[in-house]
């Protein structure tokens, strides 16, 4: 038993427990020793995706016949928690954007031919996915996106031409498969008239305009993209034309569940590191742990983390049972990611000056955590979703 470890929820079967143990070992033995170099490079080598994919962890949610594991939302929760416990939020983001936020669109909406073409390589980590929704003037307000896809009416081959841009796209520099949201009907109001397309790396109309320098998540690459008369065949359209907004919102449920799981993993690890530090750090003739204020605060943070974790598992169960979990998942995204801020900053505080120094995992975790109350549904937007359902 480490300094702060949760009990395994009864919901998890033997397979989930085995997956947790394997991912944890892999994160500790293989990822953590390399991750500082990835942080400095600002990207994760393709071989790391391949290695993690070869173990089956990138395709757990996708159908077995296309190279996946055929597992449910609980598997994503275990993945999110364990990657986040590694203390490198950028690695957790890059892997889960691929496994749980982008290629899932192909698994859910793709035809047999599309799944056959893209999923096996994606599950294996041979091809990396990115999801391209946000634009410079449309972030929280997804329905405001302006990137335009126009059907090619003349000529025999059909297809689409896309013009526009996307920003802050995780894996955007090095992805092979970009799931792009574009407006196919300019006359349809707001959320209607948006469709999803698969754009492959190497398409001459796809330009990586820049790679961003970021406050945190430094090992994951984040790009601005331009689409300049980007031509696609009819077979690039995912699902039905005009249903893209609905598809994005439905995949957001999984994205937000994984964000909640990542928050729990980071909270647990930050508390574990801080309890260990407090037990040995002396101040005023006793350890920090012996100061009631310190241990009380850490106990309160542990209690809040346990509450978030209970909500994570409740949401995963609701999703796996096919229940409408929008209200609970929105609560989780808001409360879980806000709790994470309190935990990482509380933990940094008890590391004293050392907590502010680069190289201390808690310093990195505090930076990495910051995006989680903004990306994938800002706290305020999530609470509105809850309020609408009250
Ligand atoms: C590191 C990183 C990785 C990302 N990865 C991806 C990716 O892979 N794919 C992708 O498509 N996008 C990605 N994003 C974009 C991210 O999802 C958006 O930044 C997020 O949705 C917020 O949009 P915005 O930045 O335009 O902020 P805005 O929409 O301008 O909102 C700014 C702030 O205003 C407040 N606010 C907004 N709306 C409301 C409201 N209705 N009520 C009250 N307050 C409100 C919130 O506090 C919000 O944080 C990423 C962003 C970052 C920084």
XYZ file of C-alpha atoms in Angstrom, residues 67-374:
308
model
C -8.234 -4.451 -33.812
C -9.761 -3.066 -30.610
C -10.514 -4.561 -27.225
C -14.317 -4.226 -27.250
C -14.376 -2.827 -23.696
C -16.660 -0.195 -22.139
C -16.310 3.162 -20.402
C -14.790 1.646 -17.252
C -11.699 0.740 -19.278
C -11.317 4.392 -20.329
C -11.563 5.428 -16.686
C -8.792 3.038 -15.681
C -6.660 4.300 -18.596
C -7.243 7.967 -17.680
C -6.512 7.434 -13.981
C -3.337 5.451 -14.555
C -1.852 7.671 -17.270
C -2.503 10.708 -15.071
C -0.826 9.057 -12.070
C 2.335 9.116 -14.181
C 2.421 12.901 -13.418
C 2.948 13.867 -17.095
C -0.368 15.387 -18.165
C 0.904 15.912 -21.715
C 1.417 12.185 -22.208
C -2.009 11.386 -20.772
C -3.558 14.009 -23.076
C -1.809 12.867 -26.251
C -2.682 9.201 -25.699
C -6.303 9.736 -24.627
C -7.086 12.320 -27.331
C -6.030 9.587 -29.738
C -7.725 6.607 -28.051
C -10.844 8.161 -26.572
C -11.599 11.502 -28.211
C -10.759 11.268 -31.920
C -10.721 7.810 -33.477
C -13.870 6.932 -31.516
C -15.715 8.986 -34.142
C -14.597 6.465 -36.772
C -15.574 3.539 -34.535
C -19.016 5.004 -33.789
C -19.991 6.580 -37.112
C -17.803 4.948 -39.732
C -18.973 2.511 -42.389
C -17.469 -0.962 -42.453
C -15.028 0.211 -45.169
C -13.973 3.288 -43.151
C -13.440 1.227 -40.010
C -11.494 -1.389 -41.915
C -9.337 1.288 -43.508
C -8.414 3.280 -40.414
C -9.184 1.544 -37.129
C -6.679 -1.339 -37.025
C -3.726 1.023 -37.595
C -5.152 3.512 -35.090
C -5.665 0.845 -32.397
C -2.089 -0.312 -32.985
C -0.722 3.220 -32.563
C 0.598 3.138 -36.134
C -1.681 6.023 -37.075
C -2.355 8.790 -34.557
C -5.665 10.643 -34.302
C -6.596 14.280 -33.633
C -10.007 15.879 -33.241
C -10.433 19.305 -34.839
C -13.387 21.273 -33.544
C -12.072 24.527 -32.009
C -11.538 27.605 -34.187
C -10.155 31.032 -33.342
C -13.685 32.410 -32.917
C -15.508 29.255 -31.850
C -14.299 27.369 -28.790
C -16.888 26.835 -26.070
C -19.530 27.770 -28.632
C -19.014 24.838 -31.001
C -22.078 25.789 -33.052
C -20.252 28.983 -34.096
C -17.640 27.179 -36.176
C -17.042 28.576 -39.674
C -14.834 26.037 -41.479
C -16.765 25.261 -44.632
C -17.110 22.011 -46.584
C -18.675 22.379 -50.042
C -19.880 19.433 -52.069
C -18.282 19.179 -55.512
C -21.287 19.194 -57.816
C -19.630 19.096 -61.227
C -17.362 16.288 -62.399
C -17.969 12.596 -62.005
C -15.917 11.859 -58.928
C -17.949 13.869 -56.392
C -16.347 14.701 -53.056
C -15.842 17.811 -50.946
C -13.662 20.915 -50.732
C -12.855 22.261 -47.255
C -11.632 25.764 -46.429
C -11.071 27.180 -42.981
C -8.894 26.740 -39.919
C -8.698 25.067 -36.509
C -6.711 25.953 -33.439
C -5.274 24.392 -30.259
C -5.463 20.910 -31.778
C -3.837 18.216 -29.618
C -1.637 15.850 -31.710
C -2.235 18.391 -34.487
C 1.384 18.501 -35.685
C 2.036 14.780 -35.937
C -1.384 13.154 -36.400
C -2.223 10.952 -39.388
C -6.010 11.021 -39.036
C -7.734 14.350 -38.393
C -11.428 14.250 -37.510
C -12.542 17.641 -38.814
C -15.838 19.389 -38.054
C -16.993 21.623 -40.911
C -20.170 23.448 -41.866
C -21.820 21.705 -44.811
C -25.022 23.760 -44.795
C -24.408 27.496 -44.367
C -28.151 28.179 -44.206
C -28.874 25.782 -41.346
C -28.985 27.541 -37.993
C -26.313 27.071 -35.301
C -25.711 23.467 -34.451
C -27.428 22.127 -37.562
C -25.492 21.895 -40.799
C -22.178 20.684 -39.295
C -20.620 17.424 -40.553
C -17.533 15.374 -39.683
C -14.791 14.326 -42.087
C -11.640 12.232 -41.870
C -8.621 14.061 -43.303
C -5.422 12.079 -43.781
C -1.922 13.425 -43.284
C -0.310 14.225 -46.618
C -3.402 15.818 -48.138
C -1.924 18.883 -49.882
C -4.783 21.082 -48.624
C -3.885 20.445 -44.966
C -1.322 22.884 -43.543
C 0.121 22.856 -40.043
C 0.384 26.624 -39.567
C 2.171 26.529 -36.217
C 3.013 24.491 -33.165
C 2.129 26.279 -29.907
C 4.369 26.708 -26.868
C 2.247 25.938 -23.817
C 2.021 26.586 -20.069
C 1.618 22.852 -19.411
C 1.045 19.554 -21.266
C 4.403 20.325 -22.809
C 5.061 16.844 -24.166
C 1.879 16.850 -26.253
C 2.047 18.786 -29.508
C -0.669 21.394 -30.106
C -1.232 22.942 -33.521
C -3.031 25.546 -35.521
C -4.233 24.088 -38.823
C -5.350 25.596 -42.126
C -7.456 23.924 -44.790
C -6.768 25.483 -48.145
C -9.025 24.046 -50.885
C -8.585 20.686 -49.188
C -10.145 18.023 -51.410
C -11.758 14.895 -50.056
C -13.637 11.990 -51.593
C -17.196 11.121 -50.608
C -15.750 8.359 -48.475
C -14.266 10.930 -46.067
C -17.666 11.936 -44.653
C -18.304 10.284 -41.271
C -21.876 9.303 -40.534
C -24.729 11.412 -41.846
C -24.293 14.860 -43.342
C -25.531 17.549 -40.949
C -25.282 15.395 -37.800
C -21.762 16.466 -36.823
C -22.781 18.618 -33.854
C -24.712 15.743 -32.344
C -21.723 13.404 -32.909
C -19.338 15.878 -31.265
C -21.605 16.309 -28.239
C -21.999 12.591 -27.832
C -18.228 11.939 -27.987
C -17.739 14.841 -25.538
C -19.398 12.643 -22.894
C -16.527 10.198 -23.131
C -13.945 12.997 -23.326
C -15.338 14.555 -20.149
C -15.469 11.201 -18.387
C -11.783 10.680 -19.202
C -10.990 14.244 -18.036
C -12.670 13.360 -14.734
C -10.658 10.149 -14.489
C -7.444 12.026 -15.278
C -8.278 14.518 -12.519
C -8.676 11.681 -10.024
C -5.396 10.054 -11.082
C -3.514 13.347 -10.769
C -5.133 14.217 -7.432
C -4.306 10.811 -5.959
C -0.689 10.966 -7.101
C -0.197 14.577 -5.955
C -1.607 13.727 -2.512
C 0.529 10.581 -2.329
C 3.686 12.561 -3.133
C 2.754 15.282 -0.664
C 1.947 12.939 2.218
C 5.321 11.235 1.675
C 7.053 14.642 1.634
C 5.158 15.893 4.706
C 6.073 12.787 6.688
C 9.784 13.449 6.363
C 10.055 17.256 6.111
C 10.925 18.875 9.441
C 9.814 22.369 10.437
C 9.598 23.826 13.941
C 10.912 20.606 15.482
C 8.403 18.178 13.975
C 7.392 16.841 10.607
C 4.897 18.741 8.514
C 2.619 15.734 8.847
C 2.571 16.284 12.602
C 1.148 19.780 12.082
C -2.632 19.291 12.388
C -3.314 22.047 9.846
C -1.236 20.249 7.220
C -2.608 16.751 7.741
C -6.146 18.089 8.060
C -5.892 19.893 4.753
C -4.463 16.804 3.047
C -7.266 14.703 4.531
C -9.833 17.160 3.171
C -8.238 17.012 -0.283
C -8.288 13.202 -0.099
C -11.991 13.260 0.829
C -12.823 15.510 -2.121
C -10.820 13.299 -4.457
C -12.688 10.239 -3.194
C -15.985 12.019 -3.931
C -14.873 12.838 -7.473
C -13.761 9.261 -7.947
C -17.167 7.940 -6.872
C -18.778 10.232 -9.456
C -16.338 9.064 -12.158
C -17.329 5.451 -11.610
C -21.019 6.315 -11.417
C -20.779 8.149 -14.760
C -18.896 5.260 -16.382
C -21.532 2.825 -15.185
C -24.358 5.029 -16.498
C -22.638 5.298 -19.885
C -22.042 1.554 -20.051
C -25.702 0.939 -19.201
C -26.795 3.297 -22.000
C -28.361 5.839 -19.607
C -28.447 9.563 -20.360
C -25.490 10.756 -18.274
C -25.129 14.335 -19.585
C -26.025 15.928 -16.240
C -23.734 13.688 -14.186
C -20.860 13.872 -16.677
C -21.162 17.693 -16.727
C -21.069 17.717 -12.910
C -18.005 15.496 -13.031
C -16.171 17.654 -15.578
C -16.884 20.805 -13.536
C -16.370 19.512 -10.013
C -13.585 17.052 -10.822
C -11.424 19.516 -12.723
C -11.984 22.319 -10.181
C -11.117 19.920 -7.343
C -7.937 19.069 -9.203
C -6.890 22.738 -9.114
C -7.402 22.864 -5.349
C -5.499 19.614 -4.863
C -2.445 20.402 -6.990
C -2.071 23.900 -5.595
C -2.636 22.671 -2.037
C 0.002 19.997 -2.585
C 2.430 22.466 -4.159
C 1.999 24.701 -1.092
C 3.169 21.909 1.267
C 6.250 21.299 -0.872
C 7.319 24.856 -0.023
C 9.840 26.494 -2.340
C 10.736 23.097 -3.765
C 7.211 22.847 -5.148
C 7.898 25.846 -7.354
C 11.088 24.430 -8.835
C 11.057 22.755 -12.227
C 11.822 19.064 -11.851
C 9.450 18.615 -8.926
C 6.534 16.523 -10.280
C 4.008 18.580 -8.319
C 5.183 21.755 -10.060
C 4.536 20.134 -13.446
C 1.209 18.705 -12.302
C 0.030 22.155 -11.225
C 0.833 23.520 -14.710
C -0.658 20.539 -16.510
C -3.847 20.661 -14.468
C -4.738 24.207 -15.467
C -6.169 23.405 -18.897
C -8.676 20.921 -17.552
C -11.149 23.572 -16.351
C -11.052 25.143 -19.839
